[in-house]
């Protein structure tokens, strides 16, 4: 009599566990849907009242308090142009033309979605700090800061090892980009030198 | 044996229901924590409490580990609201000469309203926010929140210039979230 009850109780406990675990894995391991532009992906429903339950949950975990696309487009990536996962211990060169928006910035985050600690207190490069060359293009570096680059405003220092996420924010993007976010000429991301 | 089959079916349905409930509840739980911390637990934070329920976080840096993916380009001010006791009046001077926006979020995380410096054309902000139960009696121009509880986030674009930071600081200190109507 006791054994069947134990089996049934175990069955229900297992189903509850699997229900929670499957939701968590689905939300954290399956990439967020969206439109691609180069190595970057933008989710068009972040912050939107039209977001589905999965998008809403993923945004809550990784980008809570995002603005609706009418105000801001958030392009994110966790890999470079060759599809290799970004690593905090590696150096990357980001190059491109300034996106057509009222203001833009590229920020580096650790695998925990928080800023990398650094003595320079520099976490992003964008409209305010990007330096354009003669052709109007910008380039910046992201990775462990070598002593020779201390003070370089176009180098975003990382710390430690592990995964990394980049976010390209476009505040008040130009109408053409807002209507077709995949048409953005997104900045390139290439590994610079060897990755330890 | 037949009974066991019934229990297996119930367990599968239960698992699916728990999966759906987890996905539904997660953003609401995260938002509930943000609303609670943003509105009523200033002792646990390093920012300062301004007047009228407004919280002023310190400038964003790597020590901010409360809300994921903070923008280091922005200075923030927040205000948690609960409209069960009546409408909320939101006011702010709009003299800051750079980008700023006030965004309102429902307890489901949805961004249901945003206004920025260009939309106001230099006018000071004076908004009335009402809850879903008062939607029928809301006057034209009043903002209706889809949920009773929610969160206001003010963003001001800053840079390393001390004068810019001082101007942003002065502007965010004019933000007020008071009970009542405009």
XYZ file of C-alpha atoms in Angstrom:
378
model
C 0.000 0.000 0.000
C 2.791 2.357 0.966
C 4.939 1.638 -2.070
C 2.442 2.718 -4.748
C 1.863 5.961 -2.842
C 5.591 6.570 -2.731
C 5.857 5.996 -6.480
C 2.993 8.420 -7.189
C 4.453 11.069 -4.866
C 7.864 10.697 -6.546
C 6.187 11.007 -9.943
C 4.548 14.300 -9.025
C 7.684 15.713 -7.414
C 9.671 14.769 -10.514
C 7.114 16.446 -12.789
C 7.278 19.681 -10.773
C 11.088 19.595 -10.866
C 11.120 18.943 -14.612
C 8.595 21.727 -15.181
C 10.801 24.288 -13.428
C 14.087 22.921 -14.834
C 12.835 22.792 -18.432
C 11.610 26.400 -18.174
C 14.934 27.552 -16.742
C 16.999 25.721 -19.359
C 14.774 26.963 -22.171
C 15.088 30.560 -20.973
C 18.825 30.514 -20.296
C 20.227 28.160 -22.939
C 18.091 28.854 -25.997
C 19.076 32.090 -27.737
C 16.615 34.949 -27.831
C 14.707 35.350 -31.088
C 15.307 38.429 -33.194
C 16.783 39.954 -36.311
C 20.482 39.603 -37.121
C 22.814 42.359 -38.319
C 26.337 40.995 -38.724
C 27.359 39.272 -35.509
C 24.667 41.152 -33.611
C 21.052 40.293 -32.876
C 18.255 42.688 -31.949
C 15.049 41.536 -30.312
C 12.184 43.653 -31.574
C 9.856 42.796 -28.703
C 12.150 43.737 -25.785
C 10.114 45.914 -23.440
C 7.088 45.659 -25.716
C 3.562 45.046 -24.513
C 3.261 42.620 -27.449
C 6.063 40.391 -26.163
C 5.294 36.696 -25.748
C 5.803 35.024 -22.380
C 9.195 33.531 -23.285
C 10.557 36.828 -24.629
C 9.285 38.663 -21.548
C 10.990 36.147 -19.252
C 14.272 36.213 -21.200
C 14.327 40.010 -21.229
C 13.621 40.031 -17.483
C 16.632 37.775 -16.924
C 19.081 39.490 -19.251
C 17.880 43.022 -20.007
C 15.131 44.026 -17.612
C 13.843 47.612 -17.921
C 14.642 47.689 -21.632
C 12.951 50.426 -23.604
C 10.458 49.715 -26.342
C 11.939 49.661 -29.878
C 10.238 52.969 -30.626
C 12.800 54.572 -28.299
C 15.833 52.275 -28.361
C 17.192 49.301 -30.259
C 19.454 46.939 -28.311
C 21.795 44.804 -30.438
C 23.638 42.157 -28.462
C 26.113 39.419 -29.208
C 28.101 36.780 -27.406
C 30.257 35.816 -30.389
C 32.585 37.420 -32.919
C 32.161 37.660 -36.696
C 33.475 34.098 -37.100
C 30.906 32.737 -34.652
C 33.402 32.038 -31.862
C 32.221 32.778 -28.339
C 33.530 36.044 -26.903
C 35.914 35.579 -23.969
C 36.814 38.142 -21.330
C 40.465 37.063 -21.449
C 40.764 37.733 -25.208
C 41.133 40.972 -27.164
C 38.746 42.061 -29.884
C 38.777 44.883 -32.389
C 35.416 46.489 -33.137
C 35.193 48.583 -36.297
C 32.463 50.274 -38.232
C 30.617 53.378 -39.242
C 28.749 55.255 -36.517
C 25.172 53.907 -36.499
C 22.551 56.416 -37.579
C 20.911 57.238 -34.299
C 20.688 60.214 -32.004
C 23.322 58.543 -29.877
C 24.843 55.087 -29.702
C 27.262 53.157 -27.539
C 28.936 49.763 -27.276
C 29.231 48.306 -23.764
C 30.993 45.142 -22.577
C 29.397 42.925 -19.917
C 30.602 39.814 -18.145
C 28.768 36.510 -18.304
C 26.705 37.715 -15.327
C 25.424 40.689 -17.382
C 27.212 43.240 -15.182
C 30.055 45.645 -16.031
C 33.683 44.564 -15.805
C 35.515 46.090 -12.848
C 38.398 48.295 -13.987
C 40.459 51.076 -12.475
C 39.868 53.243 -15.538
C 36.127 53.180 -14.878
C 35.596 52.842 -18.617
C 32.816 50.550 -19.709
C 31.618 51.787 -23.079
C 32.602 53.666 -26.227
C 30.082 55.539 -28.323
C 28.922 58.887 -29.611
C 30.583 60.646 -26.705
C 33.979 58.971 -26.892
C 34.463 57.268 -30.282
C 37.263 58.676 -32.403
C 36.562 58.756 -36.107
C 39.263 58.389 -38.760
C 39.519 60.382 -41.992
C 36.856 58.189 -43.621
C 34.424 58.697 -40.756
C 34.829 55.205 -39.309
C 35.556 54.283 -35.705
C 37.509 51.452 -34.130
C 37.861 50.362 -30.536
C 39.392 47.536 -28.563
C 37.817 45.330 -25.916
C 39.862 43.018 -23.705
C 42.413 42.959 -20.872
C 44.058 46.392 -20.787
C 47.837 46.339 -21.462
C 49.899 48.842 -19.471
C 50.775 50.654 -22.705
C 47.094 51.458 -23.307
C 46.238 52.927 -19.906
C 44.363 56.141 -20.595
C 43.230 55.061 -24.071
C 39.587 56.170 -24.211
C 38.779 53.766 -27.024
C 39.774 50.639 -25.117
C 37.133 48.936 -22.951
C 38.995 46.884 -20.319
C 37.729 43.448 -19.331
C 38.648 41.437 -16.255
C 38.929 37.781 -15.359
C 38.024 34.879 -17.602
C 34.809 33.512 -18.983
C 32.041 34.573 -21.302
C 31.332 38.101 -22.418
C 28.403 39.929 -23.953
C 28.482 43.127 -26.003
C 25.532 45.468 -26.315
C 25.151 48.109 -29.002
C 22.511 50.644 -27.984
C 20.859 52.910 -30.525
C 18.808 55.626 -28.843
C 16.291 57.244 -31.186
C 17.546 55.290 -34.213
C 17.045 56.731 -37.683
C 13.637 55.777 -39.168
C 15.249 53.500 -41.779
C 17.010 51.449 -39.076
C 13.964 51.478 -36.813
C 11.806 50.054 -39.592
C 14.396 47.510 -40.754
C 16.802 46.825 -37.841
C 18.485 44.052 -39.831
C 19.664 46.613 -42.373
C 22.071 48.204 -39.871
C 25.680 48.196 -41.079
C 26.704 46.628 -37.786
C 30.240 47.025 -36.417
C 32.570 44.106 -37.109
C 34.047 42.073 -34.243
C 37.383 40.374 -34.871
C 39.760 38.582 -32.544
C 43.003 40.523 -32.165
C 46.053 38.325 -31.650
C 46.044 34.998 -29.920
C 43.469 33.995 -27.358
C 45.136 32.451 -24.276
C -1.698 -0.524 -13.270
C -4.515 1.472 -14.794
C -4.323 3.875 -11.864
C -0.642 4.409 -12.477
C -1.403 5.428 -16.059
C -3.786 8.076 -14.775
C -1.132 9.383 -12.409
C 1.404 9.533 -15.252
C -1.018 11.593 -17.351
C -1.678 13.924 -14.400
C 2.092 14.236 -13.787
C 2.709 15.219 -17.438
C -0.059 17.847 -17.298
C 1.329 19.080 -13.965
C 4.840 19.366 -15.439
C 3.561 21.407 -18.407
C 1.556 23.648 -16.070
C 4.559 24.214 -13.805
C 6.716 25.013 -16.868
C 4.181 27.610 -18.077
C 3.751 29.060 -14.581
C 7.528 29.437 -14.174
C 7.853 31.308 -17.487
C 4.902 33.544 -16.597
C 5.955 34.222 -13.017
C 9.683 34.839 -13.517
C 9.454 38.375 -14.991
C 6.846 39.327 -12.398
C 9.008 38.090 -9.536
C 12.053 39.951 -10.878
C 9.989 43.104 -11.365
C 8.459 42.766 -7.914
C 11.964 42.752 -6.441
C 12.961 45.808 -8.490
C 9.819 47.678 -7.411
C 10.410 46.757 -3.782
C 14.102 47.706 -3.803
C 13.567 50.787 -5.948
C 10.863 52.159 -3.781
C 11.330 51.140 -0.211
C 14.730 49.861 0.752
C 17.113 52.774 0.479
C 19.148 51.585 3.457
C 20.379 48.634 1.453
C 21.594 50.836 -1.384
C 24.370 53.332 -1.837
C 22.323 56.014 -3.570
C 20.220 58.666 -1.924
C 16.558 59.141 -1.230
C 15.202 62.326 -2.782
C 11.832 63.849 -2.008
C 8.515 62.414 -3.143
C 9.429 58.745 -3.385
C 12.288 59.299 -5.839
C 15.483 57.305 -5.494
C 18.757 58.616 -6.934
C 21.245 55.801 -7.618
C 24.944 56.676 -7.700
C 26.561 57.108 -11.153
C 26.641 53.766 -12.932
C 29.833 51.745 -12.597
C 30.900 48.143 -12.019
C 29.787 48.233 -8.377
C 26.157 48.459 -9.526
C 25.029 44.865 -9.345
C 21.340 45.249 -8.693
C 19.818 45.503 -12.180
C 21.430 43.633 -15.089
C 23.053 45.405 -18.030
C 23.227 48.906 -16.583
C 24.237 51.595 -19.061
C 27.381 53.490 -17.984
C 26.373 56.341 -20.315
C 23.319 57.221 -18.257
C 22.521 58.770 -14.922
C 19.321 57.323 -13.499
C 16.536 58.217 -11.095
C 13.775 55.805 -10.146
C 10.363 55.853 -8.586
C 8.324 52.783 -7.678
C 4.570 53.327 -7.783
C 1.421 51.698 -6.468
C -1.778 53.114 -7.926
C -4.205 51.252 -5.668
C -4.458 54.312 -3.453
C -5.021 56.723 -6.335
C -3.306 58.447 -9.263
C 0.323 59.518 -9.299
C 1.503 62.946 -10.398
C 4.914 62.927 -12.104
C 6.782 66.207 -12.488
C 10.226 67.196 -13.702
C 11.923 70.300 -15.054
C 13.060 69.725 -18.607
C 15.979 72.105 -18.934
C 18.633 69.420 -19.472
C 20.091 70.128 -22.931
C 20.952 66.511 -23.764
C 19.015 63.275 -24.201
C 16.758 62.249 -21.343
C 13.701 60.027 -21.119
C 11.139 58.961 -18.558
C 9.955 55.380 -19.044
C 7.129 53.655 -17.186
C 7.102 49.896 -16.642
C 4.259 47.608 -15.615
C 4.776 44.897 -13.007
C 4.992 42.445 -15.920
C 8.161 44.333 -17.125
C 6.351 45.891 -20.127
C 7.472 49.403 -21.059
C 4.037 50.947 -21.579
C 5.022 54.615 -21.819
C 8.078 56.683 -22.677
C 8.619 60.385 -23.180
C 11.911 62.078 -24.045
C 13.276 65.602 -24.305
C 12.384 65.984 -27.972
C 8.768 64.897 -27.460
C 8.242 67.519 -24.756
C 9.718 70.332 -26.875
C 11.158 72.097 -23.839
C 8.008 71.877 -21.700
C 8.328 70.710 -18.090
C 6.934 67.259 -17.375
C 3.608 67.159 -15.521
C 1.908 63.792 -16.019
C -0.882 61.962 -14.279
C -0.647 58.200 -14.072
C -3.765 56.205 -13.209
C -4.268 52.517 -12.500
C -6.304 50.070 -14.584
C -9.284 50.326 -12.224
C -9.458 54.091 -12.777
C -9.074 53.822 -16.546
C -12.772 54.564 -17.162
C -12.603 57.840 -15.282
C -9.227 58.970 -16.638
C -9.156 62.379 -18.283
C -7.726 62.843 -21.783
C -3.962 63.034 -21.627
C -3.654 60.967 -18.480
C -1.494 57.869 -18.760
C -3.138 54.547 -17.887
C -0.940 51.882 -16.339
C -1.878 48.283 -17.223
C -0.966 47.200 -13.671
C -1.430 48.816 -10.277
C 2.234 48.500 -9.319
C 5.100 49.544 -11.510
C 8.340 51.405 -11.905
C 9.505 54.725 -13.338
C 13.007 55.049 -14.753
C 14.538 58.408 -15.666
C 17.572 58.250 -17.956
C 19.901 61.198 -18.564
C 22.757 60.934 -21.049
C 26.025 61.973 -19.392
C 29.749 61.881 -20.119
C 32.978 62.563 -18.189
C 32.511 66.356 -18.209
C 31.847 67.524 -14.609
C 29.580 70.330 -15.871
C 27.425 67.863 -17.797
C 27.197 65.604 -14.748
C 26.270 68.536 -12.516
C 23.493 69.600 -14.908
C 22.154 66.022 -15.063
C 22.271 65.783 -11.274
C 20.355 69.057 -10.923
C 17.695 67.875 -13.381
C 17.125 64.485 -11.779
C 16.663 66.203 -8.421
C 13.602 67.983 -9.848
C 11.821 64.658 -10.468
C 8.820 64.211 -8.171
C 6.338 61.353 -7.829
C 3.414 62.584 -5.696
C -0.036 61.255 -4.986
C -2.642 63.231 -6.937
C -3.450 64.616 -10.361
C -1.908 67.303 -12.541
